[in-house]
Amino acid sequence: MCGIVGYIGKRNALPIVVEGLKRLEYRGYDSCGVASLFHGELSVEKMAGKVVGLQSLLAKKRDNPIIAIGHTRWATHGIPDKTNAHPHLSQSGEFAIVHNGIIENYRVLKKGLEDNGYVFSSQTDTEVIVALIQTLYKGNLEDAVGNALKHVTGAYGIAVMTKHEPHKIVCARRGAPLVMGIGTDEYFVASDVAAIIQHTKQVIYLDDGELGILTSDGVETLACDRESISKDIQHLTFDVEAIEKSGYEHFMLKEIFQQPQTAFDSMRGRLNVKDGSAHLGGINDHIGSILHADQRYITACGTSWHSALIGEMMIEQFARLPAEVEYASEFRYREPLVDNRSVIFAISQSGETADTLSAIEEGKSRGATTLGIVNVVGSSIARATDAGVYIHAGPEIGVASTKAFTSQVAVMSLLTLKLARLMGMSKKDGIEIVEAMQRVPEQIESVLNQSDVIAEIARTYSKASNFLYLGRGVNFPVALEGALKMKEISYIHAEGYPAAEMKHGPIALIDEKMPIIMIAPKDKTYAKVMGNIEELKARKGRVIAIATEGDKEIAKIADHTIYVPATLAFTAPMVNVIPLQLLAYYIAVEKGCNVDQPRNLAKSVTVE
Ligand code: F6R
């Protein structure tokens, strides 16, 4: 999704802003640009395509500006070409803006401005903001920005400059993230800390309705009435290495291989071995509400929705508490049965997904308690919810989510354990689960050690047009997640089904060209799943079994077998998903796909 970077200081702003834009490439974009102020003149360089092209354009410039704003655009209004790329200049050329988000009433605003003689040059919604700023400017940029935004409905994170105040960037946010970075005699604004972490770890997150002013002397935050407000400076806890490939060919591969550590980090300090329970400090005060709620919803999108499904199954099975999973995008519009006796969990890696944020707002407006299960610290969902638990997976750069999934499931498992113990699970059973959870990092490691076997299978099937993923119980959402990974990064059509459901329709698809990934651990449905494999083989399907170590029987009927360590149902998803991530990865590499930035996808989807 779109990215913003701005800089004011003593150094040449252009390479700093361009480097920041490169750090945001993972979010997905189709055009880019930068505006800078040099000797009192605003100039803009922009283009369709990647930042590396912009870099070549800028290499020809002799300017040494100390102030600039840049943008990567993911097209919403207007095709991804140079004209629609940001920054946008006002008609007079005096103001430049970059914008993330969507202005919902831009048509009405545009018509009004055109009626008054304003001439627009792009098809974007963004241009109306800079037009309003130009119209309302009376010598003070923050006043013009604040007044312009009063006319606007929708979501925005913006950064604005004017030639009239050449030592100032004004930024503002509503519904799209923005953070100001404080360096030594230099200041930054960005939509994602990844863009500025190499320069500073001291940041101020803007909240909705706030304005930020960056000058060469410092930063200031204003409330919507333009009163100065004092905000806490936050210290970022990760290093620039966390957002680099560190020798791996792709971020996705690095993140898959990080999972022994990230799964451990999600559980660190949260398992109570002696008591066979879990400790989740962030939601401690809300445990009573969760236990006594009339409804428990878990809402999310995409991969996070798969974690939600696993959470629902575990909470019902082990804590014996009913829970319901909702697509966040559907929640708001189906008049959900939510009131002040409801608890809504929102799961999100980025913490910025617009659909999930809307679901939270819907819940809040009906009086529900909202709890976030989020990766990105300080993100919009983390701040919009009443309380929550961070999953501590560290920055996830590959667009296809991997390590966030295992960490989300780890936190759902901790939550289940905590609730289950309070609902009567015995201490002995609790201790057994704690011990199983402690084994997860090494079990993930042992699957990663088979990456060569999986890469070989990937080579065999890289030309397939379809894949079917089957699993039962908690392995059904794992099957869905495996299919989603395959679709996202290799563009191969893939479907996930509960294994037994296969005979109610999908079996019609089976022939010798159909690879079927069958998640078949030795659990209580094993015999039934073996029957399903026979049915598939009778129709010449090509079966790739994910089986429990030591299971020789399955290897006799499956075409390929990938072994995973024996686990409890409680911890199975975290281990069984690993071969599916690797298979999707190696097939995408084999096909020459852009693994880290798959076509049409964005890392955080900040539009509904
Ligand atoms: C899948 C993927 C998406 C996200 C979804 C929700 O690999 O990345 O399906 O899971 O867009 O994003 P978050 O978790 O950031 O709310």
Coordinates of C-alpha atoms and ligand atoms in Angstrom, one line a residue:
M1 CA 0.0 0.0 0.0
C2 CA 1.1 3.6 -0.4
G3 CA 4.1 4.9 1.5
I4 CA 5.2 8.3 2.7
V5 CA 8.6 9.5 3.7
G6 CA 9.7 13.1 4.5
Y7 CA 12.9 14.7 5.7
I8 CA 14.1 18.1 7.0
G9 CA 17.6 18.6 8.3
K10 CA 21.1 19.5 7.3
R11 CA 21.8 16.7 4.8
N12 CA 20.8 16.2 1.2
A13 CA 17.2 15.1 1.6
L14 CA 16.8 13.3 -1.7
P15 CA 18.9 10.2 -1.1
I16 CA 17.4 9.9 2.4
V17 CA 13.9 10.1 1.2
V18 CA 14.6 7.7 -1.7
E19 CA 16.3 5.2 0.6
G20 CA 13.2 5.4 2.9
L21 CA 10.9 4.8 -0.1
K22 CA 13.0 1.7 -0.9
R23 CA 12.4 0.4 2.6
L24 CA 8.7 0.7 2.0
E25 CA 8.7 -1.1 -1.3
Y26 CA 7.6 -4.3 0.4
R27 CA 4.2 -2.8 1.1
G28 CA 3.4 -2.9 -2.6
Y29 CA 3.1 0.1 -5.1
D30 CA 3.0 0.9 -8.7
S31 CA 4.4 4.5 -9.0
C32 CA 6.6 6.8 -7.0
G33 CA 7.9 10.3 -6.7
V34 CA 9.6 13.0 -4.6
A35 CA 9.1 16.7 -4.1
S36 CA 11.9 18.9 -2.8
L37 CA 12.5 22.6 -2.1
F38 CA 15.8 24.1 -3.2
H39 CA 16.5 27.8 -3.3
G40 CA 12.9 28.6 -2.7
E41 CA 11.6 26.6 -5.6
L42 CA 9.5 23.4 -5.4
S43 CA 10.4 20.6 -7.8
V44 CA 8.8 17.2 -8.4
E45 CA 10.2 14.1 -10.0
K46 CA 7.8 11.2 -10.4
M47 CA 7.1 8.2 -12.5
A48 CA 5.2 5.0 -13.0
G49 CA 7.3 2.0 -11.9
K50 CA 9.9 1.3 -9.2
V51 CA 12.0 3.5 -6.9
V52 CA 15.1 2.4 -8.7
G53 CA 13.9 4.3 -11.8
L54 CA 13.2 7.4 -9.6
Q55 CA 16.7 7.1 -8.3
S56 CA 18.1 7.3 -11.8
L57 CA 16.0 10.4 -12.6
L58 CA 17.3 12.1 -9.4
A59 CA 20.9 11.2 -10.1
K60 CA 20.8 13.8 -12.9
K61 CA 19.8 16.6 -10.5
R62 CA 22.4 18.9 -9.2
D63 CA 20.2 20.2 -6.3
N64 CA 21.1 19.6 -2.7
P65 CA 17.8 20.2 -1.0
I66 CA 17.6 19.8 2.8
I67 CA 13.8 19.2 2.7
A68 CA 11.8 16.7 0.7
I69 CA 8.7 14.5 0.8
G70 CA 8.4 11.3 -1.2
H71 CA 5.7 8.7 -1.9
T72 CA 5.1 5.2 -3.3
R73 CA 1.6 4.9 -4.7
W74 CA -0.7 1.9 -4.9
A75 CA -3.4 3.1 -7.4
T76 CA -6.9 3.6 -6.2
H77 CA -8.3 6.6 -8.1
G78 CA -6.8 6.8 -11.6
I79 CA -4.4 4.5 -13.4
P80 CA -0.8 4.1 -12.1
D81 CA 0.9 6.6 -14.4
K82 CA 3.2 9.6 -14.0
T83 CA 0.3 12.1 -13.8
N84 CA -1.5 10.3 -11.0
A85 CA 1.7 9.5 -9.1
H86 CA 2.4 11.6 -6.0
P87 CA 3.6 14.2 -5.0
H88 CA 0.9 16.5 -6.4
L89 CA 1.6 20.2 -6.8
S90 CA -1.2 22.7 -6.5
Q91 CA -2.3 24.5 -9.6
S92 CA -0.1 27.4 -8.7
G93 CA 2.9 25.2 -8.1
E94 CA 3.3 26.6 -4.6
F95 CA 2.3 23.6 -2.6
A96 CA 3.2 19.9 -2.8
I97 CA 1.4 17.0 -1.1
V98 CA 1.8 13.2 -0.6
H99 CA -1.2 11.3 0.6
N100 CA -2.1 7.8 1.8
G101 CA -5.8 6.8 2.1
I102 CA -9.0 7.7 0.3
I103 CA -10.9 10.9 0.2
E104 CA -14.5 9.8 0.0
N105 CA -16.1 13.1 -0.8
Y106 CA -13.6 14.2 -3.4
R107 CA -16.0 14.3 -6.3
V108 CA -18.2 17.0 -4.6
L109 CA -15.1 18.9 -3.5
K110 CA -13.6 18.7 -7.0
K111 CA -16.8 20.0 -8.6
G112 CA -16.9 23.0 -6.1
L113 CA -13.3 23.9 -6.8
E114 CA -13.7 23.5 -10.6
D115 CA -16.8 25.8 -10.5
N116 CA -14.5 28.4 -8.9
G117 CA -11.9 28.0 -11.7
Y118 CA -9.5 25.5 -10.2
V119 CA -7.9 23.3 -12.9
F120 CA -7.0 19.8 -11.9
S121 CA -4.3 17.8 -13.6
S122 CA -4.8 14.2 -12.3
Q123 CA -7.6 11.8 -11.7
T124 CA -6.7 11.3 -8.0
D125 CA -8.7 12.1 -5.0
T126 CA -5.5 13.5 -3.4
E127 CA -5.4 16.6 -5.6
V128 CA -8.5 18.1 -4.0
I129 CA -6.6 18.4 -0.7
V130 CA -3.7 20.4 -2.2
A131 CA -6.2 22.5 -4.1
L132 CA -8.1 23.3 -0.9
I133 CA -4.7 24.1 0.8
Q134 CA -3.8 26.5 -1.9
T135 CA -7.3 28.1 -1.7
L136 CA -7.2 28.5 2.0
Y137 CA -3.6 29.5 2.5
K138 CA -3.1 32.8 4.3
G139 CA 0.5 32.7 5.3
N140 CA 0.6 29.7 7.7
L141 CA 0.8 26.2 6.4
E142 CA -0.6 24.3 9.4
D143 CA -3.7 26.6 9.4
A144 CA -4.3 26.0 5.8
V145 CA -3.8 22.2 6.2
G146 CA -6.1 22.1 9.3
N147 CA -8.8 24.2 7.5
A148 CA -8.6 22.2 4.3
L149 CA -9.0 18.9 6.2
K150 CA -12.2 20.2 7.8
H151 CA -13.8 19.8 4.4
V152 CA -12.6 16.3 3.8
T153 CA -14.2 13.0 4.7
G154 CA -12.3 9.7 4.4
A155 CA -8.9 8.4 5.5
Y156 CA -5.6 10.2 5.1
G157 CA -2.1 10.4 6.2
I158 CA -0.5 13.4 4.4
A159 CA 2.7 15.4 4.3
V160 CA 2.7 18.9 2.8
M161 CA 5.3 21.5 1.9
T162 CA 5.1 25.1 0.5
K163 CA 7.7 27.3 -1.1
H164 CA 6.4 30.1 1.1
E165 CA 7.6 28.4 4.3
P166 CA 10.7 26.5 3.0
H167 CA 11.7 25.1 6.4
K168 CA 8.5 23.3 7.3
I169 CA 6.7 20.1 6.6
V170 CA 3.2 19.7 7.9
C171 CA 1.7 16.3 8.3
A172 CA -1.7 15.0 9.4
R173 CA -3.5 11.8 9.9
R174 CA -6.9 10.3 10.1
G175 CA -7.2 6.6 9.6
A176 CA -3.8 6.1 7.9
P177 CA -0.6 5.7 10.0
L178 CA 2.0 8.4 10.3
V179 CA 5.0 8.7 12.6
M180 CA 7.5 11.5 13.1
G181 CA 11.1 10.6 13.8
I182 CA 13.5 12.7 15.9
G183 CA 17.2 12.6 14.9
T184 CA 20.0 14.9 15.7
D185 CA 19.3 18.2 14.0
E186 CA 17.1 16.3 11.5
Y187 CA 13.5 15.2 11.5
F188 CA 11.5 12.6 9.6
V189 CA 8.0 11.7 8.8
A190 CA 6.9 8.3 7.5
S191 CA 3.9 6.0 7.2
D192 CA 6.0 3.1 8.5
V193 CA 9.0 3.2 10.9
A194 CA 10.9 0.9 8.5
A195 CA 11.5 4.0 6.3
I196 CA 13.4 5.8 9.1
I197 CA 14.7 3.2 11.5
Q198 CA 18.3 3.5 10.1
H199 CA 18.4 7.2 11.1
T200 CA 16.5 7.3 14.4
K201 CA 14.7 5.1 16.9
Q202 CA 13.0 8.0 18.7
V203 CA 9.5 8.5 17.2
I204 CA 6.2 10.1 17.9
Y205 CA 3.1 8.4 16.6
L206 CA 0.4 10.8 15.4
D207 CA -3.1 9.9 16.4
D208 CA -6.2 10.5 14.3
G209 CA -7.1 14.2 14.0
E210 CA -3.6 15.4 14.9
L211 CA -1.2 17.6 12.9
G212 CA 2.6 17.4 13.0
I213 CA 4.9 20.2 12.2
L214 CA 8.5 19.4 11.3
T215 CA 11.0 22.3 11.0
S216 CA 14.8 22.3 11.1
D217 CA 14.5 23.1 14.9
G218 CA 12.3 20.2 15.9
V219 CA 8.8 18.7 15.8
E220 CA 5.5 19.8 17.3
T221 CA 2.1 18.0 17.5
L222 CA -1.1 20.0 17.3
A223 CA -4.6 18.8 18.2
C224 CA -7.4 19.5 15.6
D225 CA -8.1 22.9 17.2
R226 CA -4.4 23.6 16.6
E227 CA -3.5 23.7 20.3
S228 CA 0.0 22.3 20.9
I229 CA -0.1 19.0 22.7
S230 CA 2.7 17.1 24.3
K231 CA 3.2 13.5 23.1
D232 CA 5.4 10.8 24.5
I233 CA 8.5 9.9 22.5
Q234 CA 8.6 6.2 21.9
H235 CA 11.8 4.2 21.5
L236 CA 11.8 1.6 18.7
T237 CA 13.1 -1.7 19.9
F238 CA 14.3 -3.3 16.7
D239 CA 17.4 -2.7 14.6
V240 CA 17.8 -2.0 10.9
E241 CA 19.0 -5.7 10.5
A242 CA 15.4 -6.7 11.3
I243 CA 14.2 -5.2 8.0
E244 CA 17.1 -6.5 5.9
K245 CA 17.4 -9.8 4.1
S246 CA 20.5 -10.9 6.1
G247 CA 21.9 -13.1 3.4
Y248 CA 18.6 -14.8 2.4
E249 CA 17.5 -14.6 -1.2
H250 CA 14.1 -13.3 -0.2
F251 CA 12.5 -11.7 2.9
M252 CA 9.9 -14.5 2.8
L253 CA 12.5 -17.2 3.1
K254 CA 14.2 -15.3 5.9
E255 CA 10.9 -15.0 7.7
I256 CA 10.0 -18.7 7.3
F257 CA 13.4 -19.6 8.7
Q258 CA 13.0 -17.1 11.6
Q259 CA 10.0 -19.0 12.9
P260 CA 11.8 -21.1 15.6
Q261 CA 12.9 -17.8 17.1
T262 CA 9.7 -15.8 16.5
A263 CA 7.5 -18.6 17.9
F264 CA 9.7 -18.7 20.9
D265 CA 9.5 -14.9 21.2
S266 CA 5.7 -15.0 21.2
M267 CA 5.7 -17.3 24.1
R268 CA 8.6 -15.8 26.0
G269 CA 7.7 -15.1 29.6
R270 CA 4.1 -16.1 29.0
L271 CA 4.1 -19.8 29.8
N272 CA 3.6 -20.8 33.5
V273 CA 5.2 -24.3 33.7
K274 CA 4.5 -24.9 37.4
D275 CA 0.8 -24.0 37.1
G276 CA 0.3 -25.4 33.6
S277 CA -1.2 -22.0 32.5
A278 CA -0.3 -18.9 30.6
H279 CA 0.2 -15.3 31.5
L280 CA -1.0 -12.5 29.1
G281 CA -0.4 -9.3 30.9
G282 CA -1.9 -7.1 28.2
I283 CA -5.4 -8.5 28.7
N284 CA -5.3 -9.5 32.4
D285 CA -7.9 -7.0 33.4
H286 CA -10.3 -8.3 30.8
I287 CA -10.2 -12.0 31.5
G288 CA -13.4 -11.7 33.5
S289 CA -15.2 -10.0 30.6
I290 CA -13.9 -12.8 28.2
L291 CA -15.1 -15.6 30.5
H292 CA -18.5 -14.0 31.1
A293 CA -19.2 -12.5 27.7
D294 CA -22.5 -13.3 26.0
Q295 CA -20.6 -13.4 22.6
R296 CA -17.0 -13.8 21.8
Y297 CA -16.1 -12.8 18.3
I298 CA -12.7 -13.1 16.6
T299 CA -12.4 -10.9 13.5
A300 CA -9.6 -10.6 11.0
C301 CA -8.7 -10.9 7.3
G302 CA -6.6 -13.2 5.2
T303 CA -4.0 -15.2 7.0
S304 CA -5.0 -13.6 10.3
W305 CA -8.5 -14.9 9.6
H306 CA -7.0 -18.4 9.4
S307 CA -5.4 -17.9 12.8
A308 CA -8.8 -16.7 14.1
L309 CA -10.4 -20.0 12.9
I310 CA -7.7 -22.0 14.8
G311 CA -8.3 -19.8 17.9
E312 CA -12.1 -20.4 17.7
M313 CA -11.6 -24.2 17.4
M314 CA -9.2 -24.3 20.3
I315 CA -11.2 -22.0 22.6
E316 CA -14.3 -24.1 22.1
Q317 CA -12.6 -27.4 22.4
F318 CA -10.3 -26.8 25.3
A319 CA -11.9 -23.9 27.2
R320 CA -15.5 -25.0 26.4
L321 CA -16.4 -21.4 25.6
P322 CA -18.3 -20.5 22.5
A323 CA -16.6 -18.2 20.0
E324 CA -17.4 -17.1 16.5
V325 CA -15.1 -16.0 13.7
E326 CA -16.1 -13.2 11.4
Y327 CA -14.4 -11.8 8.2
A328 CA -13.7 -8.3 9.3
S329 CA -15.0 -7.0 6.0
E330 CA -18.4 -8.6 6.6
F331 CA -18.8 -7.9 10.3
R332 CA -19.9 -4.2 10.1
Y333 CA -22.5 -4.8 7.4
R334 CA -24.3 -7.7 8.8
E335 CA -25.7 -6.0 11.9
P336 CA -23.9 -8.3 14.3
L337 CA -25.4 -9.2 17.6
V338 CA -23.0 -7.2 19.6
D339 CA -23.5 -5.2 22.8
N340 CA -21.7 -4.3 26.0
R341 CA -21.6 -8.0 27.0
S342 CA -19.6 -8.9 23.9
V343 CA -15.9 -9.3 23.5
I344 CA -14.3 -8.8 20.1
F345 CA -10.7 -10.1 19.4
A346 CA -9.1 -8.5 16.3
I347 CA -6.1 -10.3 14.9
S348 CA -3.8 -8.3 12.6
Q349 CA -0.2 -8.5 11.6
S350 CA 0.1 -4.9 10.4
G351 CA -2.4 -3.4 12.8
E352 CA -3.5 -1.2 9.9
T353 CA -6.0 -3.2 8.0
A354 CA -8.9 -1.0 7.2
D355 CA -11.6 -3.7 7.3
T356 CA -10.4 -4.9 10.7
L357 CA -10.3 -1.4 12.0
S358 CA -13.9 -0.8 10.8
A359 CA -15.0 -4.0 12.6
I360 CA -13.4 -2.7 15.8
E361 CA -15.2 0.6 15.4
E362 CA -18.5 -1.2 14.8
G363 CA -17.9 -3.3 18.0
K364 CA -17.0 -0.2 20.0
S365 CA -20.0 1.8 18.8
R366 CA -22.2 -1.1 20.2
G367 CA -20.4 -1.1 23.5
A368 CA -18.2 -4.2 23.1
T369 CA -14.8 -4.8 24.7
T370 CA -12.3 -4.9 21.9
L371 CA -8.9 -6.7 22.3
G372 CA -6.1 -6.6 19.7
I373 CA -3.8 -9.5 18.8
V374 CA -1.3 -7.5 16.8
N375 CA 2.3 -7.6 15.6
V376 CA 3.2 -3.9 14.8
V377 CA 3.7 -2.0 18.1
G378 CA 1.9 1.3 18.2
S379 CA -0.2 0.5 15.1
S380 CA -3.7 1.8 14.6
I381 CA -5.4 -1.5 15.8
A382 CA -3.1 -1.7 18.8
R383 CA -4.2 1.8 19.8
A384 CA -7.9 1.5 18.8
T385 CA -8.6 -1.5 20.9
D386 CA -9.2 -1.4 24.7
A387 CA -6.3 -3.7 25.4
G388 CA -4.4 -6.5 23.7
V389 CA -1.4 -8.8 23.2
Y390 CA 1.5 -8.2 20.9
I391 CA 2.7 -11.3 19.1
H392 CA 6.3 -10.2 19.0
A393 CA 7.1 -11.6 15.6
G394 CA 9.3 -8.6 14.6
P395 CA 8.9 -6.7 11.3
E396 CA 7.4 -8.9 8.6
I397 CA 8.5 -7.6 5.2
G398 CA 7.5 -10.3 2.7
V399 CA 4.0 -9.5 1.5
A400 CA 2.9 -13.1 2.1
S401 CA 2.5 -13.5 5.8
T402 CA 4.4 -16.4 7.4
K403 CA 6.0 -15.8 10.8
A404 CA 3.1 -13.6 11.9
F405 CA 0.8 -16.6 11.3
T406 CA 2.7 -18.9 13.6
S407 CA 3.0 -16.2 16.3
Q408 CA -0.7 -15.4 16.1
V409 CA -1.5 -19.0 16.6
A410 CA 1.0 -19.2 19.5
V411 CA -0.9 -16.3 21.1
M412 CA -4.3 -17.9 20.5
S413 CA -2.9 -21.1 22.1
L414 CA -1.7 -19.1 25.1
L415 CA -5.1 -17.4 25.4
T416 CA -6.9 -20.8 25.1
L417 CA -4.7 -22.3 27.8
K418 CA -5.3 -19.4 30.1
L419 CA -9.1 -19.6 29.6
A420 CA -9.1 -23.4 29.7
R421 CA -7.4 -23.6 33.1
L422 CA -9.9 -21.1 34.5
M423 CA -12.7 -23.1 33.0
G424 CA -11.6 -26.3 34.7
M425 CA -8.8 -27.9 32.7
S426 CA -6.7 -29.9 35.1
K427 CA -3.2 -28.7 36.1
K428 CA -1.8 -31.9 34.7
D429 CA -3.3 -31.3 31.3
G430 CA -2.2 -27.7 31.4
I431 CA 1.4 -28.7 32.2
E432 CA 1.3 -31.2 29.3
I433 CA 0.2 -28.4 26.9
V434 CA 2.9 -26.0 28.3
E435 CA 5.5 -28.6 27.7
A436 CA 4.2 -29.2 24.1
M437 CA 4.3 -25.5 23.4
Q438 CA 7.9 -25.3 24.7
R439 CA 8.8 -28.0 22.1
V440 CA 7.4 -26.0 19.2
P441 CA 10.5 -24.0 18.2
E442 CA 12.7 -27.1 17.9
Q443 CA 9.9 -28.9 16.0
I444 CA 9.6 -26.1 13.5
E445 CA 13.4 -26.3 13.2
S446 CA 13.2 -30.0 12.4
V447 CA 10.8 -29.3 9.5
L448 CA 12.9 -26.5 8.2
N449 CA 15.8 -29.0 8.1
Q450 CA 13.9 -30.8 5.3
S451 CA 13.7 -27.8 3.1
D452 CA 15.7 -29.7 0.4
V453 CA 13.1 -32.4 0.2
I454 CA 10.4 -29.8 -0.1
A455 CA 12.3 -27.9 -2.8
E456 CA 12.6 -31.1 -4.8
I457 CA 8.8 -31.7 -4.6
A458 CA 8.3 -28.1 -5.6
R459 CA 10.3 -28.7 -8.8
T460 CA 8.1 -31.7 -9.6
Y461 CA 4.9 -29.7 -9.4
S462 CA 5.8 -26.2 -10.4
K463 CA 3.9 -26.5 -13.7
A464 CA 0.6 -27.6 -12.0
S465 CA -2.3 -25.3 -12.6
N466 CA -4.3 -26.2 -9.5
F467 CA -3.6 -27.5 -6.0
L468 CA -6.0 -28.9 -3.5
Y469 CA -5.2 -28.7 0.3
L470 CA -7.0 -30.9 2.7
G471 CA -6.9 -31.2 6.5
R472 CA -9.2 -31.9 9.4
G473 CA -9.9 -30.1 12.7
V474 CA -7.2 -27.5 13.3
N475 CA -5.5 -28.6 10.2
F476 CA -8.4 -27.4 8.0
P477 CA -7.4 -23.7 8.6
V478 CA -3.8 -24.8 8.0
A479 CA -4.9 -26.2 4.7
L480 CA -6.6 -22.9 3.9
E481 CA -3.5 -21.0 4.8
G482 CA -1.3 -23.3 2.6
A483 CA -3.7 -22.7 -0.3
L484 CA -3.6 -18.9 0.2
K485 CA 0.2 -18.9 0.3
M486 CA 0.3 -20.9 -3.0
K487 CA -2.2 -18.5 -4.7
E488 CA -0.5 -15.3 -3.4
I489 CA 3.1 -15.9 -4.5
S490 CA 3.0 -18.5 -7.3
Y491 CA -0.4 -17.4 -8.9
I492 CA -1.4 -21.1 -9.0
H493 CA -5.1 -21.6 -8.2
A494 CA -5.4 -23.5 -4.9
E495 CA -8.3 -24.4 -2.7
G496 CA -8.4 -25.6 0.9
Y497 CA -11.1 -28.0 2.2
P498 CA -11.9 -30.1 5.2
A499 CA -10.5 -33.5 4.1
A500 CA -13.8 -35.3 4.4
E501 CA -15.7 -32.6 2.5
M502 CA -13.6 -33.5 -0.6
K503 CA -16.1 -36.3 -1.5
H504 CA -19.0 -33.8 -1.5
G505 CA -17.8 -32.1 -4.7
P506 CA -14.1 -31.3 -5.1
I507 CA -13.5 -35.0 -5.8
A508 CA -14.8 -34.3 -9.4
L509 CA -11.6 -32.3 -10.0
I510 CA -9.3 -35.2 -9.2
D511 CA -7.2 -36.6 -12.0
E512 CA -3.5 -37.3 -12.6
K513 CA -2.8 -33.6 -13.0
M514 CA -4.1 -32.6 -9.6
P515 CA -1.6 -32.4 -6.7
I516 CA -3.3 -32.7 -3.4
I517 CA -1.6 -31.7 -0.2
M518 CA -3.1 -33.9 2.6
I519 CA -2.3 -32.9 6.1
A520 CA -2.5 -36.3 7.8
P521 CA -0.9 -36.4 11.2
K522 CA -1.5 -39.3 13.5
D523 CA -4.5 -37.9 15.4
K524 CA -8.0 -39.1 16.1
T525 CA -9.1 -38.6 12.4
Y526 CA -6.0 -40.4 11.0
A527 CA -7.9 -43.5 9.9
K528 CA -10.5 -41.5 8.1
V529 CA -7.9 -39.3 6.4
M530 CA -6.1 -42.5 5.2
G531 CA -9.4 -43.5 3.6
N532 CA -9.6 -40.1 1.9
I533 CA -6.1 -40.7 0.5
E534 CA -7.2 -44.1 -0.9
E535 CA -10.2 -42.3 -2.6
L536 CA -7.8 -39.8 -4.1
K537 CA -5.3 -42.4 -5.3
A538 CA -8.2 -44.4 -6.9
R539 CA -8.8 -41.4 -9.1
K540 CA -5.1 -41.0 -9.9
G541 CA -4.6 -37.8 -7.8
R542 CA -1.0 -37.0 -6.9
V543 CA -0.9 -37.0 -3.1
I544 CA 1.7 -35.1 -1.1
A545 CA 1.2 -36.2 2.5
I546 CA 2.2 -34.2 5.6
A547 CA 2.6 -37.0 8.0
T548 CA 3.9 -37.8 11.5
E549 CA 7.5 -38.9 11.8
G550 CA 7.8 -42.6 11.7
D551 CA 4.5 -43.2 9.8
K552 CA 5.6 -45.7 7.2
E553 CA 2.1 -46.7 6.2
I554 CA 1.2 -43.4 4.6
A555 CA 4.5 -43.4 2.6
K556 CA 3.2 -46.6 0.9
I557 CA 0.2 -44.9 -0.6
A558 CA 1.2 -41.2 -1.0
D559 CA 3.3 -40.0 -3.9
H560 CA 5.5 -37.9 -1.6
T561 CA 5.7 -37.7 2.2
I562 CA 6.9 -34.8 4.2
Y563 CA 7.4 -35.7 7.8
V564 CA 6.6 -33.5 10.8
P565 CA 7.2 -34.3 14.4
A566 CA 4.3 -35.7 16.5
T567 CA 2.5 -32.9 18.3
L568 CA -0.6 -32.3 20.3
A569 CA -3.6 -30.9 18.4
F570 CA -2.9 -27.8 20.4
T571 CA 0.4 -27.1 18.8
A572 CA -0.1 -28.9 15.4
P573 CA -0.9 -25.8 13.3
M574 CA 2.4 -24.0 14.1
V575 CA 4.4 -27.0 12.9
N576 CA 2.2 -28.3 10.1
V577 CA 2.1 -25.0 8.3
I578 CA 5.8 -24.8 7.8
P579 CA 6.1 -27.3 4.9
L580 CA 3.2 -25.6 3.2
Q581 CA 4.9 -22.2 3.4
L582 CA 8.1 -23.7 2.0
L583 CA 6.3 -25.5 -0.8
A584 CA 4.6 -22.3 -1.9
Y585 CA 7.9 -20.5 -1.7
Y586 CA 10.0 -23.0 -3.7
I587 CA 7.3 -23.2 -6.4
A588 CA 7.1 -19.5 -6.7
V589 CA 10.9 -19.3 -7.0
E590 CA 10.8 -22.1 -9.6
K591 CA 8.3 -20.1 -11.6
G592 CA 10.4 -17.0 -11.4
C593 CA 7.7 -15.0 -9.5
N594 CA 8.4 -11.9 -7.4
V595 CA 8.1 -13.7 -4.1
D596 CA 8.4 -10.7 -1.8
Q597 CA 6.2 -8.4 -3.8
P598 CA 3.5 -10.5 -5.5
R599 CA 1.5 -8.8 -8.2
N600 CA -1.5 -6.7 -7.1
L601 CA -0.9 -7.4 -3.4
A602 CA 0.0 -4.9 -0.7
K603 CA 1.5 -5.6 2.7
S604 CA -1.2 -3.7 4.6
V605 CA -4.5 -3.1 3.1
T606 CA -5.6 0.3 4.4
V607 CA -8.6 0.7 2.1
E608 CA -12.0 -1.0 2.7
Ligands
F6R1 C1 -1.6 -13.2 3.4 C2 -1.7 -11.8 3.8 C3 -3.0 -11.2 3.9 C4 -3.1 -10.6 5.3 C5 -4.4 -9.8 5.4 C6 -4.6 -9.2 6.8 O1 -0.3 -13.7 3.2 O2 -0.7 -11.2 4.0 O3 -4.1 -12.0 3.6 O4 -3.1 -11.6 6.2 O5 -4.4 -8.7 4.5 O6 -3.5 -8.4 7.2 P1 -3.2 -8.0 8.7 O7 -2.9 -9.3 9.4 O8 -2.1 -7.1 8.6 O9 -4.5 -7.4 9.2

